[in-house]
Short mmCIF file of C-alpha atoms in Angstrom, two decimals:
data_model
loop_
_atom_site.label_atom_id
_atom_site.label_comp_id
_atom_site.label_asym_id
_atom_site.label_seq_id
_atom_site.Cartn_x
_atom_site.Cartn_y
_atom_site.Cartn_z
CA UNK A 1 0.16 -0.05 0.31
CA UNK A 2 1.02 3.58 -1.56
CA UNK A 3 2.08 5.68 1.90
CA UNK A 4 0.02 8.84 2.43
CA UNK A 5 1.16 11.83 1.05
CA UNK A 6 0.51 14.90 3.42
CA UNK A 7 -1.78 18.03 2.31
CA UNK A 8 -0.03 21.27 0.75
CA UNK A 9 1.06 22.98 -2.53
CA UNK A 10 2.76 20.37 -4.54
CA UNK A 11 2.04 17.46 -2.40
CA UNK A 12 -0.40 15.63 -4.81
CA UNK A 13 -3.35 15.30 -2.05
CA UNK A 14 -6.70 16.03 -1.16
CA UNK A 15 -7.02 17.42 2.37
CA UNK A 16 -7.93 14.55 4.08
CA UNK A 17 -4.68 13.43 3.18
CA UNK A 18 -5.60 10.95 0.35
CA UNK A 19 -3.21 11.02 -2.82
CA UNK A 20 -5.06 12.77 -6.44
CA UNK A 21 -1.47 11.92 -7.86
CA UNK A 22 -1.55 8.67 -8.38
CA UNK A 23 1.40 6.58 -10.90
CA UNK A 24 -0.36 3.48 -10.33
CA UNK A 25 -3.00 4.44 -12.64
CA UNK A 26 -0.34 3.70 -15.41
CA UNK A 27 -0.47 0.39 -14.68
CA UNK A 28 -3.97 -0.56 -14.35
CA UNK A 29 -3.95 -3.12 -16.97
CA UNK A 30 -1.51 -4.89 -19.65
CA UNK A 31 -2.50 -2.62 -22.76
CA UNK A 32 -2.06 0.39 -20.48
CA UNK A 33 1.37 -0.59 -19.36
CA UNK A 34 2.03 -1.44 -22.50
CA UNK A 35 1.07 2.14 -24.11
CA UNK A 36 3.26 4.04 -21.31
CA UNK A 37 6.58 1.25 -21.67
CA UNK A 38 9.55 3.61 -21.81
CA UNK A 39 12.15 0.89 -23.53
CA UNK A 40 10.91 -1.44 -26.00
CA UNK A 41 13.67 -4.24 -27.88
CA UNK A 42 13.88 -4.77 -31.11
CA UNK A 43 14.72 -7.59 -32.88
CA UNK A 44 17.28 -5.42 -35.10
CA UNK A 45 19.28 -4.75 -31.67
CA UNK A 46 20.57 -8.23 -31.14
CA UNK A 47 23.75 -9.89 -32.30
CA UNK A 48 23.44 -13.68 -31.52
CA UNK A 49 27.27 -14.32 -31.04
CA UNK A 50 28.12 -17.93 -32.13
CA UNK A 51 31.06 -20.49 -32.43
CA UNK A 52 31.77 -22.75 -35.25
CA UNK A 53 34.71 -25.47 -34.35
CA UNK A 54 37.14 -27.11 -37.27
CA UNK A 55 36.86 -31.05 -37.32
CA UNK A 56 33.71 -31.63 -35.81
CA UNK A 57 30.94 -33.62 -37.67
CA UNK A 58 27.95 -32.50 -34.92
CA UNK A 59 27.64 -29.90 -33.42
CA UNK A 60 28.99 -29.60 -29.72
CA UNK A 61 26.97 -28.67 -26.85
CA UNK A 62 29.18 -26.31 -24.04
CA UNK A 63 28.51 -27.78 -21.16
CA UNK A 64 28.06 -24.44 -19.29
CA UNK A 65 25.73 -22.60 -21.33
CA UNK A 66 23.44 -24.66 -21.77
CA UNK A 67 21.40 -24.29 -25.16
CA UNK A 68 24.71 -23.26 -26.82
CA UNK A 69 26.78 -25.21 -29.31
CA UNK A 70 29.92 -25.29 -31.14
CA UNK A 71 28.81 -25.46 -35.29
CA UNK A 72 29.97 -27.14 -37.49
CA UNK A 73 29.67 -25.00 -40.90
CA UNK A 74 26.34 -26.73 -42.10
CA UNK A 75 25.19 -26.06 -39.25
CA UNK A 76 26.31 -22.70 -38.54
CA UNK A 77 24.95 -21.79 -41.91
CA UNK A 78 21.42 -23.15 -40.70
CA UNK A 79 21.86 -20.86 -37.98
CA UNK A 80 22.49 -18.12 -39.84
CA UNK A 81 19.61 -18.39 -42.07
CA UNK A 82 16.97 -18.63 -38.50
CA UNK A 83 18.84 -15.55 -37.11
CA UNK A 84 17.74 -14.31 -40.22
CA UNK A 85 14.31 -15.42 -41.16
CA UNK A 86 13.35 -13.86 -36.71
CA UNK A 87 14.85 -10.46 -37.49
CA UNK A 88 18.08 -10.98 -35.82
CA UNK A 89 20.27 -7.85 -35.97
CA UNK A 90 23.81 -9.48 -36.62
CA UNK A 91 25.76 -12.45 -35.95
CA UNK A 92 28.96 -12.50 -33.88
CA UNK A 93 31.42 -15.26 -35.48
CA UNK A 94 34.03 -17.15 -33.64
CA UNK A 95 36.84 -19.38 -35.02
CA UNK A 96 38.29 -22.91 -33.00
CA UNK A 97 40.78 -24.40 -34.65
CA UNK A 98 42.13 -27.68 -33.90
CA UNK A 99 44.28 -27.84 -31.04
CA UNK A 100 47.02 -29.03 -33.79
CA UNK A 101 46.43 -25.82 -35.53
CA UNK A 102 47.36 -23.19 -32.60
CA UNK A 103 50.70 -21.36 -32.48
CA UNK A 104 52.42 -19.32 -30.67
CA UNK A 105 51.62 -16.83 -32.97
CA UNK A 106 48.22 -17.52 -34.39
CA UNK A 107 48.82 -18.64 -37.37
CA UNK A 108 45.00 -19.94 -38.10
CA UNK A 109 43.42 -16.61 -37.20
CA UNK A 110 45.79 -15.32 -41.03
CA UNK A 111 45.54 -18.54 -41.98
CA UNK A 112 42.55 -17.81 -45.63
CA UNK A 113 41.21 -21.54 -44.96
CA UNK A 114 41.32 -20.85 -41.57
CA UNK A 115 38.14 -22.26 -39.48
CA UNK A 116 36.60 -18.65 -38.74
CA UNK A 117 37.55 -17.50 -42.26
CA UNK A 118 36.04 -20.60 -44.12
CA UNK A 119 32.76 -19.68 -41.77
CA UNK A 120 32.80 -16.12 -42.85
CA UNK A 121 32.80 -16.52 -46.83
CA UNK A 122 30.09 -20.12 -46.03
CA UNK A 123 27.50 -17.17 -44.28
CA UNK A 124 28.06 -14.73 -46.70
CA UNK A 125 27.13 -16.67 -49.74
CA UNK A 126 24.52 -17.86 -47.62
CA UNK A 127 23.04 -14.54 -46.56
CA UNK A 128 24.56 -12.01 -48.45
CA UNK A 129 23.43 -9.00 -47.42
CA UNK A 130 20.77 -10.22 -45.38
CA UNK A 131 22.15 -10.28 -42.00
CA UNK A 132 25.19 -7.88 -40.56
CA UNK A 133 28.25 -10.55 -40.17
CA UNK A 134 30.62 -9.52 -37.54
CA UNK A 135 33.63 -11.38 -36.78
CA UNK A 136 35.92 -11.48 -33.89
CA UNK A 137 39.28 -9.99 -34.41
CA UNK A 138 41.87 -11.34 -31.56
CA UNK A 139 44.65 -13.74 -31.42
CA UNK A 140 43.30 -15.86 -28.03
CA UNK A 141 41.67 -18.46 -29.84
CA UNK A 142 44.15 -19.45 -31.72
CA UNK A 143 46.95 -18.94 -29.98
CA UNK A 144 48.63 -21.98 -27.58
CA UNK A 145 48.94 -20.12 -24.69
CA UNK A 146 45.61 -18.43 -25.34
CA UNK A 147 46.65 -14.77 -24.93
CA UNK A 148 45.50 -12.23 -26.97
CA UNK A 149 48.86 -11.62 -28.34
CA UNK A 150 51.69 -12.64 -29.43
CA UNK A 151 54.24 -12.64 -26.41
CA UNK A 152 57.79 -11.63 -25.92
CA UNK A 153 61.01 -13.05 -24.81
CA UNK A 154 59.57 -12.28 -20.89
CA UNK A 155 56.35 -14.15 -21.67
CA UNK A 156 54.18 -10.41 -21.37
CA UNK A 157 52.25 -10.09 -24.36
CA UNK A 158 53.51 -7.20 -27.02
CA UNK A 159 51.30 -4.53 -27.87
CA UNK A 160 53.15 -3.59 -31.47
CA UNK A 161 53.60 -6.75 -32.41
CA UNK A 162 50.12 -8.19 -31.64
CA UNK A 163 49.02 -4.82 -33.76
CA UNK A 164 50.66 -6.43 -37.35
CA UNK A 165 48.75 -9.42 -35.93
CA UNK A 166 45.22 -8.04 -35.93
CA UNK A 167 46.87 -5.70 -39.35
CA UNK A 168 46.64 -9.28 -40.92
CA UNK A 169 43.52 -10.83 -39.55
CA UNK A 170 41.70 -7.66 -40.53
CA UNK A 171 42.70 -8.55 -44.45
CA UNK A 172 41.71 -11.78 -44.24
CA UNK A 173 38.44 -11.14 -42.68
CA UNK A 174 37.26 -8.76 -45.21
CA UNK A 175 38.23 -10.69 -47.48
CA UNK A 176 36.05 -13.30 -46.15
CA UNK A 177 33.31 -11.64 -46.48
CA UNK A 178 33.05 -9.74 -42.87
CA UNK A 179 31.22 -6.99 -42.79
CA UNK A 180 31.74 -5.47 -39.24
CA UNK A 181 34.93 -6.03 -37.52
CA UNK A 182 35.84 -6.71 -34.22
CA UNK A 183 38.83 -5.85 -32.18
CA UNK A 184 38.86 -7.46 -29.25
CA UNK A 185 42.15 -7.61 -27.32
CA UNK A 186 41.56 -4.28 -25.64
CA UNK A 187 45.69 -3.88 -27.49
CA UNK A 188 46.60 -0.05 -27.17
CA UNK A 189 46.14 1.62 -30.56
CA UNK A 190 44.40 -0.88 -32.66
CA UNK A 191 41.79 0.97 -33.88
CA UNK A 192 43.60 3.12 -35.34
CA UNK A 193 46.18 0.48 -36.93
CA UNK A 194 43.55 -1.74 -38.50
CA UNK A 195 40.98 1.04 -39.72
CA UNK A 196 44.57 2.29 -41.80
CA UNK A 197 45.27 -1.14 -42.59
CA UNK A 198 41.48 -1.70 -43.98
CA UNK A 199 41.33 1.42 -45.78
CA UNK A 200 44.94 0.67 -47.87
CA UNK A 201 44.01 -2.69 -48.42
CA UNK A 202 40.46 -1.76 -50.25
CA UNK A 203 38.16 -2.59 -47.69
CA UNK A 204 36.73 1.35 -46.46
CA UNK A 205 33.19 0.02 -46.18
CA UNK A 206 34.07 -2.84 -43.84
CA UNK A 207 33.03 -1.19 -40.15
CA UNK A 208 34.48 -1.52 -37.24
CA UNK A 209 32.77 -2.10 -33.50
CA UNK A 210 35.42 -1.47 -30.97
CA UNK A 211 35.23 -3.68 -28.08
CA UNK A 212 37.01 -0.33 -26.14
CA UNK A 213 36.04 -1.23 -22.96
CA UNK A 214 36.74 -5.23 -21.99
CA UNK A 215 37.02 -5.61 -18.10
CA UNK A 216 38.93 -8.19 -16.52
CA UNK A 217 36.09 -9.74 -15.46
CA UNK A 218 35.18 -13.43 -13.40
CA UNK A 219 32.22 -13.97 -15.40
CA UNK A 220 34.39 -15.08 -18.82
CA UNK A 221 34.96 -18.49 -17.86
CA UNK A 222 32.13 -20.28 -20.30
CA UNK A 223 33.05 -18.46 -22.93
CA UNK A 224 36.39 -20.27 -21.99
CA UNK A 225 35.15 -23.40 -22.59
CA UNK A 226 33.07 -22.09 -25.98
CA UNK A 227 36.31 -21.36 -27.29
CA UNK A 228 38.85 -24.09 -26.45
CA UNK A 229 40.97 -21.40 -24.81
CA UNK A 230 44.31 -22.59 -24.21
CA UNK A 231 45.21 -19.25 -21.55
CA UNK A 232 47.42 -19.87 -19.16
CA UNK A 233 48.21 -16.58 -16.34
CA UNK A 234 45.57 -13.74 -16.84
CA UNK A 235 44.98 -10.95 -19.20
CA UNK A 236 45.25 -8.06 -16.50
CA UNK A 237 47.80 -6.78 -18.06
CA UNK A 238 45.43 -5.61 -21.16
CA UNK A 239 42.10 -5.41 -19.90
CA UNK A 240 40.76 -2.92 -17.72
CA UNK A 241 40.88 -3.29 -13.78
CA UNK A 242 37.52 -3.52 -12.55
CA UNK A 243 37.54 -0.78 -10.71
CA UNK A 244 38.00 2.00 -12.87
CA UNK A 245 35.44 3.90 -14.55
CA UNK A 246 37.63 7.01 -15.87
CA UNK A 247 40.17 4.36 -17.81
CA UNK A 248 37.03 2.80 -19.37
CA UNK A 249 36.04 7.57 -20.61
CA UNK A 250 39.34 7.25 -21.70
CA UNK A 251 39.56 3.99 -24.01
CA UNK A 252 35.74 5.87 -25.46
CA UNK A 253 37.64 8.80 -26.20
CA UNK A 254 40.95 6.94 -27.81
CA UNK A 255 38.63 4.80 -29.91
CA UNK A 256 36.32 7.34 -31.17
CA UNK A 257 38.78 9.27 -32.65
CA UNK A 258 41.19 6.48 -34.00
CA UNK A 259 38.04 5.55 -36.42
CA UNK A 260 35.93 3.03 -34.38
CA UNK A 261 32.41 3.15 -36.13
CA UNK A 262 30.12 1.44 -33.03
CA UNK A 263 32.08 1.38 -29.68
CA UNK A 264 31.26 -2.13 -26.96
CA UNK A 265 31.08 -2.37 -22.76
CA UNK A 266 31.89 -6.04 -22.03
CA UNK A 267 30.48 -7.35 -19.55
CA UNK A 268 27.40 -6.16 -19.27
CA UNK A 269 25.07 -6.85 -15.79
CA UNK A 270 28.00 -5.66 -13.78
CA UNK A 271 28.85 -2.21 -15.97
CA UNK A 272 25.54 -0.53 -16.60
CA UNK A 273 27.41 2.23 -15.13
CA UNK A 274 29.81 2.56 -18.05
CA UNK A 275 27.13 1.62 -20.69
CA UNK A 276 25.32 4.61 -19.49
CA UNK A 277 28.32 6.42 -19.65
CA UNK A 278 29.48 5.90 -22.82
CA UNK A 279 25.69 5.89 -24.16
CA UNK A 280 25.51 9.77 -22.54
CA UNK A 281 28.58 10.33 -24.28
CA UNK A 282 29.62 8.32 -27.74
CA UNK A 283 28.62 10.16 -30.98
CA UNK A 284 28.70 6.40 -32.40
CA UNK A 285 26.17 3.64 -31.73
CA UNK A 286 26.70 1.93 -28.60
CA UNK A 287 26.08 -1.52 -27.89
CA UNK A 288 26.89 -3.69 -24.77
CA UNK A 289 27.99 -7.54 -24.84
CA UNK A 290 25.85 -9.80 -22.23
CA UNK A 291 28.49 -12.85 -22.10
CA UNK A 292 28.62 -16.51 -21.19
CA UNK A 293 28.52 -15.91 -16.88
CA UNK A 294 25.87 -13.88 -17.50
CA UNK A 295 23.98 -16.09 -19.45
CA UNK A 296 25.26 -19.03 -17.69
CA UNK A 297 23.93 -17.53 -14.53
CA UNK A 298 20.21 -17.40 -15.93
CA UNK A 299 20.48 -20.64 -17.53
CA UNK A 300 21.52 -22.46 -14.10
CA UNK A 301 19.20 -20.82 -11.88
CA UNK A 302 16.28 -21.06 -13.78
CA UNK A 303 17.36 -24.88 -14.57
CA UNK A 304 17.13 -25.40 -10.66
CA UNK A 305 13.73 -23.46 -10.59
CA UNK A 306 14.74 -20.53 -8.52
CA UNK A 307 13.90 -17.77 -11.20
CA UNK A 308 11.53 -17.52 -14.13
CA UNK A 309 13.87 -17.95 -17.30
CA UNK A 310 11.62 -16.22 -19.82
CA UNK A 311 11.64 -13.02 -17.88
CA UNK A 312 14.87 -13.22 -16.06
CA UNK A 313 15.97 -12.62 -19.91
CA UNK A 314 13.80 -9.83 -20.91
CA UNK A 315 14.80 -8.42 -17.58
CA UNK A 316 18.12 -8.35 -17.97
CA UNK A 317 18.18 -7.25 -22.06
CA UNK A 318 15.10 -4.39 -21.12
CA UNK A 319 18.05 -2.96 -18.66
CA UNK A 320 20.48 -2.54 -20.94
CA UNK A 321 17.99 -0.74 -23.19
CA UNK A 322 17.12 1.38 -20.42
CA UNK A 323 21.26 2.44 -19.92
CA UNK A 324 21.39 3.66 -23.04
CA UNK A 325 22.31 0.90 -25.69
CA UNK A 326 21.79 1.00 -29.25
CA UNK A 327 23.51 -2.71 -30.18
CA UNK A 328 22.79 -6.02 -27.64
CA UNK A 329 25.50 -9.01 -28.43
CA UNK A 330 23.08 -11.52 -26.48
CA UNK A 331 23.48 -15.66 -26.70
CA UNK A 332 19.59 -15.57 -26.55
CA UNK A 333 19.09 -12.90 -29.56
CA UNK A 334 17.12 -15.24 -32.21
CA UNK A 335 14.80 -16.97 -29.64
CA UNK A 336 14.36 -13.50 -28.28
CA UNK A 337 13.59 -12.01 -31.94
CA UNK A 338 11.12 -14.70 -32.11
CA UNK A 339 9.47 -14.05 -29.53
CA UNK A 340 8.96 -10.18 -30.44
#
């Protein structure tokens, strides 16, 4: 029951003490609530992250992400068609090479016949421009040490040597048909370097969706299973400290100045304040990645009957819209788009 409001000018109360201003009037029926809804999700807001694995004949379930699989080339094409039919805005493809193809410099990431490049050609041939085809531009899936860059003699990630690898990756991904590249390694200068290389090689129309702030989060665990990560150690020297907000704004200024077409906050729910900061400052579209750990928590709690799965999914996605996101990467993209 609402508390009584005392009388007086501007109080919204009559002399008897009961309110004249009643916000509940706008909550009385489903139709009323729909009419005054402030934020609405649309299928084109959603981007589906997918994994395609080399050398498998059947999809492989990701045990920590119920409902998510490592696709074969054929099932990936089917997933792309399903996303198109549902009206999903984009599909972000991650390649999972064979263990035997991993090496210190991530050669599979620049091999035109590497699994990601082959999958990009498959999907582009299958659905063309009916959906925005995006590709992960990072080395962590293809290196035997699991880091997002190449290592120097002391075992540290070499920023500038890594930029050269990213440049080569950008060229082969663009040539394979990606509309949008997603540089996600958090190397200094990665957006500017990749932009120059794309422009010089005739790929001026390929967009860059910058992973502008990628926090050193505890919520990446299921993703590392999904990509078969070989990570040794941690990524604290290049991903952002979860305690830092000003640092995220510095990264935003740099990425936009270097030519980012879109910017991203990752993860999502623990960083809604950062997402709001980006939305208020950025002059380009702002995205958010609802990552594997966020997905896994909802699915696990729902399997135990602890939460209403469908309502929880919609509530989390709506929170991103409310915070200002234009684009949302979520493993529920096709499901939710179909529901919308």
